[in-house]
Amino acid sequence: MKKVITILLSFGTLILVAYFSISFYINSKFNDVKDKLIQNHPEIMNIEKINSIGGWGEWFSEYVLIVEINGSKFRVWATEEGKITDQEPL
């Protein structure tokens, strides 16, 4: 019985560590893209939301952000380097 509990606790700990590691990696990528976008485009006053576009095996190929430019909100598509590929007003 002790062996089963030890295995379950080890497995649970491994899952938690993996989950938090992936979350930390994703958030750091989002912060990098936000920083590069603001550096490359000083007209952006605020970034409200960010999300990545990509399918299985192609994480972080493109990002979608809701930004404020000169008092107006826009949906912006950007690369990892902070280059805006498309935008539309909201």
PDB file of N, CA and C in Angstrom:
ATOM      1  N   MET A   1       0.820  -1.195   0.000  1.00  0.00           N
ATOM      2  CA  MET A   1       0.000   0.000   0.000  1.00  0.00           C
ATOM      3  C   MET A   1       0.869   1.266   0.000  1.00  0.00           C
ATOM      4  N   LYS A   2       1.962   1.250   0.781  1.00  0.00           N
ATOM      5  CA  LYS A   2       2.851   2.404   0.826  1.00  0.00           C
ATOM      6  C   LYS A   2       3.508   2.638  -0.527  1.00  0.00           C
ATOM      7  N   LYS A   3       3.785   1.557  -1.229  1.00  0.00           N
ATOM      8  CA  LYS A   3       4.414   1.666  -2.544  1.00  0.00           C
ATOM      9  C   LYS A   3       3.478   2.358  -3.531  1.00  0.00           C
ATOM     10  N   VAL A   4       2.199   2.030  -3.492  1.00  0.00           N
ATOM     11  CA  VAL A   4       1.210   2.630  -4.394  1.00  0.00           C
ATOM     12  C   VAL A   4       1.058   4.117  -4.095  1.00  0.00           C
ATOM     13  N   ILE A   5       0.992   4.475  -2.832  1.00  0.00           N
ATOM     14  CA  ILE A   5       0.855   5.884  -2.452  1.00  0.00           C
ATOM     15  C   ILE A   5       2.095   6.669  -2.883  1.00  0.00           C
ATOM     16  N   THR A   6       3.263   6.088  -2.705  1.00  0.00           N
ATOM     17  CA  THR A   6       4.507   6.739  -3.111  1.00  0.00           C
ATOM     18  C   THR A   6       4.538   6.958  -4.619  1.00  0.00           C
ATOM     19  N   ILE A   7       4.124   5.976  -5.366  1.00  0.00           N
ATOM     20  CA  ILE A   7       4.095   6.096  -6.834  1.00  0.00           C
ATOM     21  C   ILE A   7       3.093   7.159  -7.258  1.00  0.00           C
ATOM     22  N   LEU A   8       1.912   7.183  -6.654  1.00  0.00           N
ATOM     23  CA  LEU A   8       0.890   8.181  -6.997  1.00  0.00           C
ATOM     24  C   LEU A   8       1.359   9.594  -6.647  1.00  0.00           C
ATOM     25  N   LEU A   9       1.973   9.765  -5.499  1.00  0.00           N
ATOM     26  CA  LEU A   9       2.482  11.078  -5.114  1.00  0.00           C
ATOM     27  C   LEU A   9       3.613  11.526  -6.046  1.00  0.00           C
ATOM     28  N   SER A  10       4.479  10.621  -6.422  1.00  0.00           N
ATOM     29  CA  SER A  10       5.567  10.947  -7.349  1.00  0.00           C
ATOM     30  C   SER A  10       5.017  11.348  -8.712  1.00  0.00           C
ATOM     31  N   PHE A  11       4.039  10.606  -9.183  1.00  0.00           N
ATOM     32  CA  PHE A  11       3.422  10.902 -10.474  1.00  0.00           C
ATOM     33  C   PHE A  11       2.697  12.255 -10.427  1.00  0.00           C
ATOM     34  N   GLY A  12       1.986  12.510  -9.348  1.00  0.00           N
ATOM     35  CA  GLY A  12       1.295  13.794  -9.189  1.00  0.00           C
ATOM     36  C   GLY A  12       2.263  14.957  -9.143  1.00  0.00           C
ATOM     37  N   THR A  13       3.364  14.771  -8.420  1.00  0.00           N
ATOM     38  CA  THR A  13       4.388  15.813  -8.348  1.00  0.00           C
ATOM     39  C   THR A  13       4.996  16.071  -9.722  1.00  0.00           C
ATOM     40  N   LEU A  14       5.260  15.031 -10.457  1.00  0.00           N
ATOM     41  CA  LEU A  14       5.821  15.166 -11.804  1.00  0.00           C
ATOM     42  C   LEU A  14       4.866  15.931 -12.719  1.00  0.00           C
ATOM     43  N   ILE A  15       3.589  15.640 -12.634  1.00  0.00           N
ATOM     44  CA  ILE A  15       2.593  16.340 -13.456  1.00  0.00           C
ATOM     45  C   ILE A  15       2.540  17.822 -13.087  1.00  0.00           C
ATOM     46  N   LEU A  16       2.558  18.136 -11.801  1.00  0.00           N
ATOM     47  CA  LEU A  16       2.524  19.535 -11.368  1.00  0.00           C
ATOM     48  C   LEU A  16       3.767  20.302 -11.825  1.00  0.00           C
ATOM     49  N   VAL A  17       4.913  19.690 -11.708  1.00  0.00           N
ATOM     50  CA  VAL A  17       6.151  20.338 -12.135  1.00  0.00           C
ATOM     51  C   VAL A  17       6.118  20.584 -13.649  1.00  0.00           C
ATOM     52  N   ALA A  18       5.654  19.625 -14.411  1.00  0.00           N
ATOM     53  CA  ALA A  18       5.556  19.785 -15.869  1.00  0.00           C
ATOM     54  C   ALA A  18       4.575  20.902 -16.222  1.00  0.00           C
ATOM     55  N   TYR A  19       3.434  20.949 -15.562  1.00  0.00           N
ATOM     56  CA  TYR A  19       2.422  21.969 -15.835  1.00  0.00           C
ATOM     57  C   TYR A  19       2.976  23.369 -15.565  1.00  0.00           C
ATOM     58  N   PHE A  20       3.598  23.554 -14.405  1.00  0.00           N
ATOM     59  CA  PHE A  20       4.117  24.869 -14.064  1.00  0.00           C
ATOM     60  C   PHE A  20       5.312  25.255 -14.932  1.00  0.00           C
ATOM     61  N   SER A  21       6.103  24.308 -15.359  1.00  0.00           N
ATOM     62  CA  SER A  21       7.217  24.601 -16.262  1.00  0.00           C
ATOM     63  C   SER A  21       6.707  25.079 -17.614  1.00  0.00           C
ATOM     64  N   ILE A  22       5.702  24.407 -18.147  1.00  0.00           N
ATOM     65  CA  ILE A  22       5.123  24.810 -19.433  1.00  0.00           C
ATOM     66  C   ILE A  22       4.468  26.177 -19.322  1.00  0.00           C
ATOM     67  N   SER A  23       3.742  26.415 -18.237  1.00  0.00           N
ATOM     68  CA  SER A  23       3.099  27.718 -18.030  1.00  0.00           C
ATOM     69  C   SER A  23       4.133  28.833 -17.950  1.00  0.00           C
ATOM     70  N   PHE A  24       5.220  28.586 -17.220  1.00  0.00           N
ATOM     71  CA  PHE A  24       6.282  29.581 -17.107  1.00  0.00           C
ATOM     72  C   PHE A  24       6.906  29.870 -18.474  1.00  0.00           C
ATOM     73  N   TYR A  25       7.141  28.842 -19.273  1.00  0.00           N
ATOM     74  CA  TYR A  25       7.733  29.015 -20.602  1.00  0.00           C
ATOM     75  C   TYR A  25       6.808  29.834 -21.507  1.00  0.00           C
ATOM     76  N   ILE A  26       5.534  29.517 -21.500  1.00  0.00           N
ATOM     77  CA  ILE A  26       4.576  30.240 -22.344  1.00  0.00           C
ATOM     78  C   ILE A  26       4.495  31.702 -21.933  1.00  0.00           C
ATOM     79  N   ASN A  27       4.405  31.970 -20.640  1.00  0.00           N
ATOM     80  CA  ASN A  27       4.327  33.356 -20.178  1.00  0.00           C
ATOM     81  C   ASN A  27       5.596  34.135 -20.489  1.00  0.00           C
ATOM     82  N   SER A  28       6.746  33.489 -20.414  1.00  0.00           N
ATOM     83  CA  SER A  28       7.985  34.194 -20.749  1.00  0.00           C
ATOM     84  C   SER A  28       8.042  34.508 -22.239  1.00  0.00           C
ATOM     85  N   LYS A  29       7.553  33.614 -23.089  1.00  0.00           N
ATOM     86  CA  LYS A  29       7.487  33.890 -24.529  1.00  0.00           C
ATOM     87  C   LYS A  29       6.555  35.069 -24.810  1.00  0.00           C
ATOM     88  N   PHE A  30       5.387  35.084 -24.158  1.00  0.00           N
ATOM     89  CA  PHE A  30       4.442  36.191 -24.336  1.00  0.00           C
ATOM     90  C   PHE A  30       5.074  37.510 -23.907  1.00  0.00           C
ATOM     91  N   ASN A  31       5.788  37.525 -22.776  1.00  0.00           N
ATOM     92  CA  ASN A  31       6.422  38.753 -22.312  1.00  0.00           C
ATOM     93  C   ASN A  31       7.516  39.213 -23.270  1.00  0.00           C
ATOM     94  N   ASP A  32       8.265  38.288 -23.842  1.00  0.00           N
ATOM     95  CA  ASP A  32       9.287  38.647 -24.825  1.00  0.00           C
ATOM     96  C   ASP A  32       8.664  39.303 -26.062  1.00  0.00           C
ATOM     97  N   VAL A  33       7.567  38.729 -26.543  1.00  0.00           N
ATOM     98  CA  VAL A  33       6.896  39.288 -27.723  1.00  0.00           C
ATOM     99  C   VAL A  33       6.341  40.672 -27.408  1.00  0.00           C
ATOM    100  N   LYS A  34       5.749  40.836 -26.239  1.00  0.00           N
ATOM    101  CA  LYS A  34       5.231  42.153 -25.846  1.00  0.00           C
ATOM    102  C   LYS A  34       6.348  43.190 -25.807  1.00  0.00           C
ATOM    103  N   ASP A  35       7.477  42.837 -25.197  1.00  0.00           N
ATOM    104  CA  ASP A  35       8.605  43.770 -25.102  1.00  0.00           C
ATOM    105  C   ASP A  35       9.135  44.146 -26.477  1.00  0.00           C
ATOM    106  N   LYS A  36       9.302  43.172 -27.351  1.00  0.00           N
ATOM    107  CA  LYS A  36       9.823  43.443 -28.700  1.00  0.00           C
ATOM    108  C   LYS A  36       8.838  44.277 -29.513  1.00  0.00           C
ATOM    109  N   LEU A  37       7.544  44.017 -29.344  1.00  0.00           N
ATOM    110  CA  LEU A  37       6.530  44.773 -30.084  1.00  0.00           C
ATOM    111  C   LEU A  37       6.535  46.231 -29.648  1.00  0.00           C
ATOM    112  N   ILE A  38       6.653  46.471 -28.351  1.00  0.00           N
ATOM    113  CA  ILE A  38       6.676  47.852 -27.855  1.00  0.00           C
ATOM    114  C   ILE A  38       7.969  48.549 -28.281  1.00  0.00           C
ATOM    115  N   GLN A  39       9.083  47.834 -28.302  1.00  0.00           N
ATOM    116  CA  GLN A  39      10.348  48.432 -28.753  1.00  0.00           C
ATOM    117  C   GLN A  39      10.293  48.806 -30.231  1.00  0.00           C
ATOM    118  N   ASN A  40       9.707  47.932 -31.053  1.00  0.00           N
ATOM    119  CA  ASN A  40       9.661  48.176 -32.505  1.00  0.00           C
ATOM    120  C   ASN A  40       8.574  49.155 -32.911  1.00  0.00           C
ATOM    121  N   HIS A  41       7.540  49.298 -32.086  1.00  0.00           N
ATOM    122  CA  HIS A  41       6.403  50.157 -32.434  1.00  0.00           C
ATOM    123  C   HIS A  41       6.048  51.034 -31.241  1.00  0.00           C
ATOM    124  N   PRO A  42       6.724  52.181 -31.111  1.00  0.00           N
ATOM    125  CA  PRO A  42       6.490  53.048 -29.953  1.00  0.00           C
ATOM    126  C   PRO A  42       5.096  53.675 -29.928  1.00  0.00           C
ATOM    127  N   GLU A  43       4.363  53.611 -31.028  1.00  0.00           N
ATOM    128  CA  GLU A  43       3.009  54.167 -31.054  1.00  0.00           C
ATOM    129  C   GLU A  43       2.022  53.311 -30.261  1.00  0.00           C
ATOM    130  N   ILE A  44       2.398  52.096 -29.917  1.00  0.00           N
ATOM    131  CA  ILE A  44       1.530  51.216 -29.116  1.00  0.00           C
ATOM    132  C   ILE A  44       1.615  51.665 -27.671  1.00  0.00           C
ATOM    133  N   MET A  45       0.466  52.070 -27.128  1.00  0.00           N
ATOM    134  CA  MET A  45       0.416  52.592 -25.763  1.00  0.00           C
ATOM    135  C   MET A  45       0.180  51.497 -24.732  1.00  0.00           C
ATOM    136  N   ASN A  46      -0.589  50.475 -25.099  1.00  0.00           N
ATOM    137  CA  ASN A  46      -0.983  49.461 -24.130  1.00  0.00           C
ATOM    138  C   ASN A  46      -1.261  48.150 -24.865  1.00  0.00           C
ATOM    139  N   ILE A  47      -0.864  47.050 -24.263  1.00  0.00           N
ATOM    140  CA  ILE A  47      -1.195  45.723 -24.776  1.00  0.00           C
ATOM    141  C   ILE A  47      -2.153  45.085 -23.781  1.00  0.00           C
ATOM    142  N   GLU A  48      -3.378  44.851 -24.223  1.00  0.00           N
ATOM    143  CA  GLU A  48      -4.399  44.332 -23.315  1.00  0.00           C
ATOM    144  C   GLU A  48      -4.421  42.813 -23.251  1.00  0.00           C
ATOM    145  N   LYS A  49      -4.202  42.158 -24.377  1.00  0.00           N
ATOM    146  CA  LYS A  49      -4.323  40.704 -24.417  1.00  0.00           C
ATOM    147  C   LYS A  49      -3.381  40.153 -25.476  1.00  0.00           C
ATOM    148  N   ILE A  50      -2.878  38.949 -25.225  1.00  0.00           N
ATOM    149  CA  ILE A  50      -2.005  38.288 -26.186  1.00  0.00           C
ATOM    150  C   ILE A  50      -2.364  36.808 -26.226  1.00  0.00           C
ATOM    151  N   ASN A  51      -2.270  36.235 -27.419  1.00  0.00           N
ATOM    152  CA  ASN A  51      -2.498  34.806 -27.596  1.00  0.00           C
ATOM    153  C   ASN A  51      -1.652  34.342 -28.775  1.00  0.00           C
ATOM    154  N   SER A  52      -1.346  33.064 -28.807  1.00  0.00           N
ATOM    155  CA  SER A  52      -0.535  32.543 -29.915  1.00  0.00           C
ATOM    156  C   SER A  52      -1.420  31.782 -30.886  1.00  0.00           C
ATOM    157  N   ILE A  53      -0.990  31.796 -32.142  1.00  0.00           N
ATOM    158  CA  ILE A  53      -1.671  31.050 -33.189  1.00  0.00           C
ATOM    159  C   ILE A  53      -0.727  29.930 -33.593  1.00  0.00           C
ATOM    160  N   GLY A  54      -1.242  28.755 -33.759  1.00  0.00           N
ATOM    161  CA  GLY A  54      -0.408  27.648 -34.206  1.00  0.00           C
ATOM    162  C   GLY A  54      -1.118  26.336 -33.965  1.00  0.00           C
ATOM    163  N   GLY A  55      -0.738  25.366 -34.732  1.00  0.00           N
ATOM    164  CA  GLY A  55      -1.306  24.038 -34.582  1.00  0.00           C
ATOM    165  C   GLY A  55      -0.355  23.141 -33.825  1.00  0.00           C
ATOM    166  N   TRP A  56      -0.626  21.880 -33.857  1.00  0.00           N
ATOM    167  CA  TRP A  56       0.191  20.909 -33.155  1.00  0.00           C
ATOM    168  C   TRP A  56       1.608  20.920 -33.714  1.00  0.00           C
ATOM    169  N   GLY A  57       2.575  21.111 -32.843  1.00  0.00           N
ATOM    170  CA  GLY A  57       3.966  21.099 -33.251  1.00  0.00           C
ATOM    171  C   GLY A  57       4.480  22.406 -33.800  1.00  0.00           C
ATOM    172  N   GLU A  58       3.661  23.427 -33.898  1.00  0.00           N
ATOM    173  CA  GLU A  58       4.121  24.720 -34.401  1.00  0.00           C
ATOM    174  C   GLU A  58       3.734  25.843 -33.447  1.00  0.00           C
ATOM    175  N   TRP A  59       4.056  25.669 -32.184  1.00  0.00           N
ATOM    176  CA  TRP A  59       3.763  26.693 -31.193  1.00  0.00           C
ATOM    177  C   TRP A  59       4.475  27.982 -31.528  1.00  0.00           C
ATOM    178  N   PHE A  60       3.851  29.056 -31.228  1.00  0.00           N
ATOM    179  CA  PHE A  60       4.445  30.378 -31.285  1.00  0.00           C
ATOM    180  C   PHE A  60       4.905  30.775 -32.684  1.00  0.00           C
ATOM    181  N   SER A  61       4.161  30.376 -33.696  1.00  0.00           N
ATOM    182  CA  SER A  61       4.530  30.799 -35.041  1.00  0.00           C
ATOM    183  C   SER A  61       4.044  32.223 -35.300  1.00  0.00           C
ATOM    184  N   GLU A  62       2.934  32.617 -34.675  1.00  0.00           N
ATOM    185  CA  GLU A  62       2.395  33.961 -34.820  1.00  0.00           C
ATOM    186  C   GLU A  62       1.582  34.279 -33.572  1.00  0.00           C
ATOM    187  N   TYR A  63       1.447  35.554 -33.288  1.00  0.00           N
ATOM    188  CA  TYR A  63       0.740  36.005 -32.093  1.00  0.00           C
ATOM    189  C   TYR A  63      -0.357  36.973 -32.478  1.00  0.00           C
ATOM    190  N   VAL A  64      -1.443  36.960 -31.713  1.00  0.00           N
ATOM    191  CA  VAL A  64      -2.540  37.908 -31.878  1.00  0.00           C
ATOM    192  C   VAL A  64      -2.627  38.717 -30.599  1.00  0.00           C
ATOM    193  N   LEU A  65      -2.645  40.035 -30.753  1.00  0.00           N
ATOM    194  CA  LEU A  65      -2.676  40.919 -29.601  1.00  0.00           C
ATOM    195  C   LEU A  65      -3.791  41.935 -29.756  1.00  0.00           C
ATOM    196  N   ILE A  66      -4.365  42.341 -28.646  1.00  0.00           N
ATOM    197  CA  ILE A  66      -5.288  43.469 -28.610  1.00  0.00           C
ATOM    198  C   ILE A  66      -4.475  44.623 -28.039  1.00  0.00           C
ATOM    199  N   VAL A  67      -4.285  45.672 -28.838  1.00  0.00           N
ATOM    200  CA  VAL A  67      -3.432  46.790 -28.435  1.00  0.00           C
ATOM    201  C   VAL A  67      -4.185  48.103 -28.555  1.00  0.00           C
ATOM    202  N   GLU A  68      -3.636  49.114 -27.898  1.00  0.00           N
ATOM    203  CA  GLU A  68      -4.177  50.459 -28.007  1.00  0.00           C
ATOM    204  C   GLU A  68      -3.140  51.329 -28.714  1.00  0.00           C
ATOM    205  N   ILE A  69      -3.552  51.880 -29.848  1.00  0.00           N
ATOM    206  CA  ILE A  69      -2.683  52.754 -30.638  1.00  0.00           C
ATOM    207  C   ILE A  69      -3.373  54.092 -30.776  1.00  0.00           C
ATOM    208  N   ASN A  70      -2.757  55.121 -30.227  1.00  0.00           N
ATOM    209  CA  ASN A  70      -3.290  56.483 -30.293  1.00  0.00           C
ATOM    210  C   ASN A  70      -4.741  56.563 -29.819  1.00  0.00           C
ATOM    211  N   GLY A  71      -5.075  55.858 -28.764  1.00  0.00           N
ATOM    212  CA  GLY A  71      -6.419  55.909 -28.175  1.00  0.00           C
ATOM    213  C   GLY A  71      -7.426  54.972 -28.802  1.00  0.00           C
ATOM    214  N   SER A  72      -7.083  54.265 -29.872  1.00  0.00           N
ATOM    215  CA  SER A  72      -7.990  53.326 -30.527  1.00  0.00           C
ATOM    216  C   SER A  72      -7.487  51.901 -30.329  1.00  0.00           C
ATOM    217  N   LYS A  73      -8.439  50.963 -30.228  1.00  0.00           N
ATOM    218  CA  LYS A  73      -8.059  49.563 -30.050  1.00  0.00           C
ATOM    219  C   LYS A  73      -7.953  48.870 -31.402  1.00  0.00           C
ATOM    220  N   PHE A  74      -6.936  48.014 -31.509  1.00  0.00           N
ATOM    221  CA  PHE A  74      -6.698  47.249 -32.721  1.00  0.00           C
ATOM    222  C   PHE A  74      -6.390  45.807 -32.357  1.00  0.00           C
ATOM    223  N   ARG A  75      -6.752  44.910 -33.262  1.00  0.00           N
ATOM    224  CA  ARG A  75      -6.277  43.516 -33.194  1.00  0.00           C
ATOM    225  C   ARG A  75      -5.083  43.458 -34.119  1.00  0.00           C
ATOM    226  N   VAL A  76      -3.961  42.993 -33.584  1.00  0.00           N
ATOM    227  CA  VAL A  76      -2.698  43.009 -34.312  1.00  0.00           C
ATOM    228  C   VAL A  76      -2.154  41.594 -34.379  1.00  0.00           C
ATOM    229  N   TRP A  77      -1.680  41.194 -35.544  1.00  0.00           N
ATOM    230  CA  TRP A  77      -0.979  39.930 -35.720  1.00  0.00           C
ATOM    231  C   TRP A  77       0.504  40.257 -35.814  1.00  0.00           C
ATOM    232  N   ALA A  78       1.300  39.557 -35.035  1.00  0.00           N
ATOM    233  CA  ALA A  78       2.731  39.860 -34.986  1.00  0.00           C
ATOM    234  C   ALA A  78       3.556  38.580 -34.962  1.00  0.00           C
ATOM    235  N   THR A  79       4.815  38.720 -35.382  1.00  0.00           N
ATOM    236  CA  THR A  79       5.760  37.609 -35.323  1.00  0.00           C
ATOM    237  C   THR A  79       6.473  37.626 -33.972  1.00  0.00           C
ATOM    238  N   GLU A  80       7.290  36.632 -33.756  1.00  0.00           N
ATOM    239  CA  GLU A  80       8.039  36.529 -32.506  1.00  0.00           C
ATOM    240  C   GLU A  80       9.052  37.663 -32.353  1.00  0.00           C
ATOM    241  N   GLU A  81       9.495  38.229 -33.468  1.00  0.00           N
ATOM    242  CA  GLU A  81      10.460  39.320 -33.444  1.00  0.00           C
ATOM    243  C   GLU A  81       9.811  40.676 -33.197  1.00  0.00           C
ATOM    244  N   GLY A  82       8.476  40.732 -33.093  1.00  0.00           N
ATOM    245  CA  GLY A  82       7.775  41.979 -32.852  1.00  0.00           C
ATOM    246  C   GLY A  82       7.364  42.714 -34.117  1.00  0.00           C
ATOM    247  N   LYS A  83       7.434  42.061 -35.255  1.00  0.00           N
ATOM    248  CA  LYS A  83       7.027  42.674 -36.528  1.00  0.00           C
ATOM    249  C   LYS A  83       5.534  42.466 -36.718  1.00  0.00           C
ATOM    250  N   ILE A  84       4.811  43.557 -36.967  1.00  0.00           N
ATOM    251  CA  ILE A  84       3.365  43.475 -37.209  1.00  0.00           C
ATOM    252  C   ILE A  84       3.125  43.035 -38.635  1.00  0.00           C
ATOM    253  N   THR A  85       2.357  41.929 -38.802  1.00  0.00           N
ATOM    254  CA  THR A  85       2.068  41.427 -40.143  1.00  0.00           C
ATOM    255  C   THR A  85       0.703  41.888 -40.633  1.00  0.00           C
ATOM    256  N   ASP A  86      -0.222  42.175 -39.710  1.00  0.00           N
ATOM    257  CA  ASP A  86      -1.554  42.636 -40.098  1.00  0.00           C
ATOM    258  C   ASP A  86      -2.209  43.271 -38.877  1.00  0.00           C
ATOM    259  N   GLN A  87      -3.182  44.131 -39.139  1.00  0.00           N
ATOM    260  CA  GLN A  87      -3.945  44.733 -38.047  1.00  0.00           C
ATOM    261  C   GLN A  87      -5.325  45.120 -38.538  1.00  0.00           C
ATOM    262  N   GLU A  88      -6.267  45.142 -37.602  1.00  0.00           N
ATOM    263  CA  GLU A  88      -7.624  45.581 -37.912  1.00  0.00           C
ATOM    264  C   GLU A  88      -8.184  46.343 -36.722  1.00  0.00           C
ATOM    265  N   PRO A  89      -8.957  47.391 -37.009  1.00  0.00           N
ATOM    266  CA  PRO A  89      -9.545  48.148 -35.891  1.00  0.00           C
ATOM    267  C   PRO A  89     -10.663  47.361 -35.229  1.00  0.00           C
ATOM    268  N   LEU A  90     -10.839  47.587 -33.952  1.00  0.00           N
ATOM    269  CA  LEU A  90     -11.927  46.927 -33.217  1.00  0.00           C
ATOM    270  C   LEU A  90     -13.037  47.898 -32.937  1.00  0.00           C
TER     271      LEU A  90
END
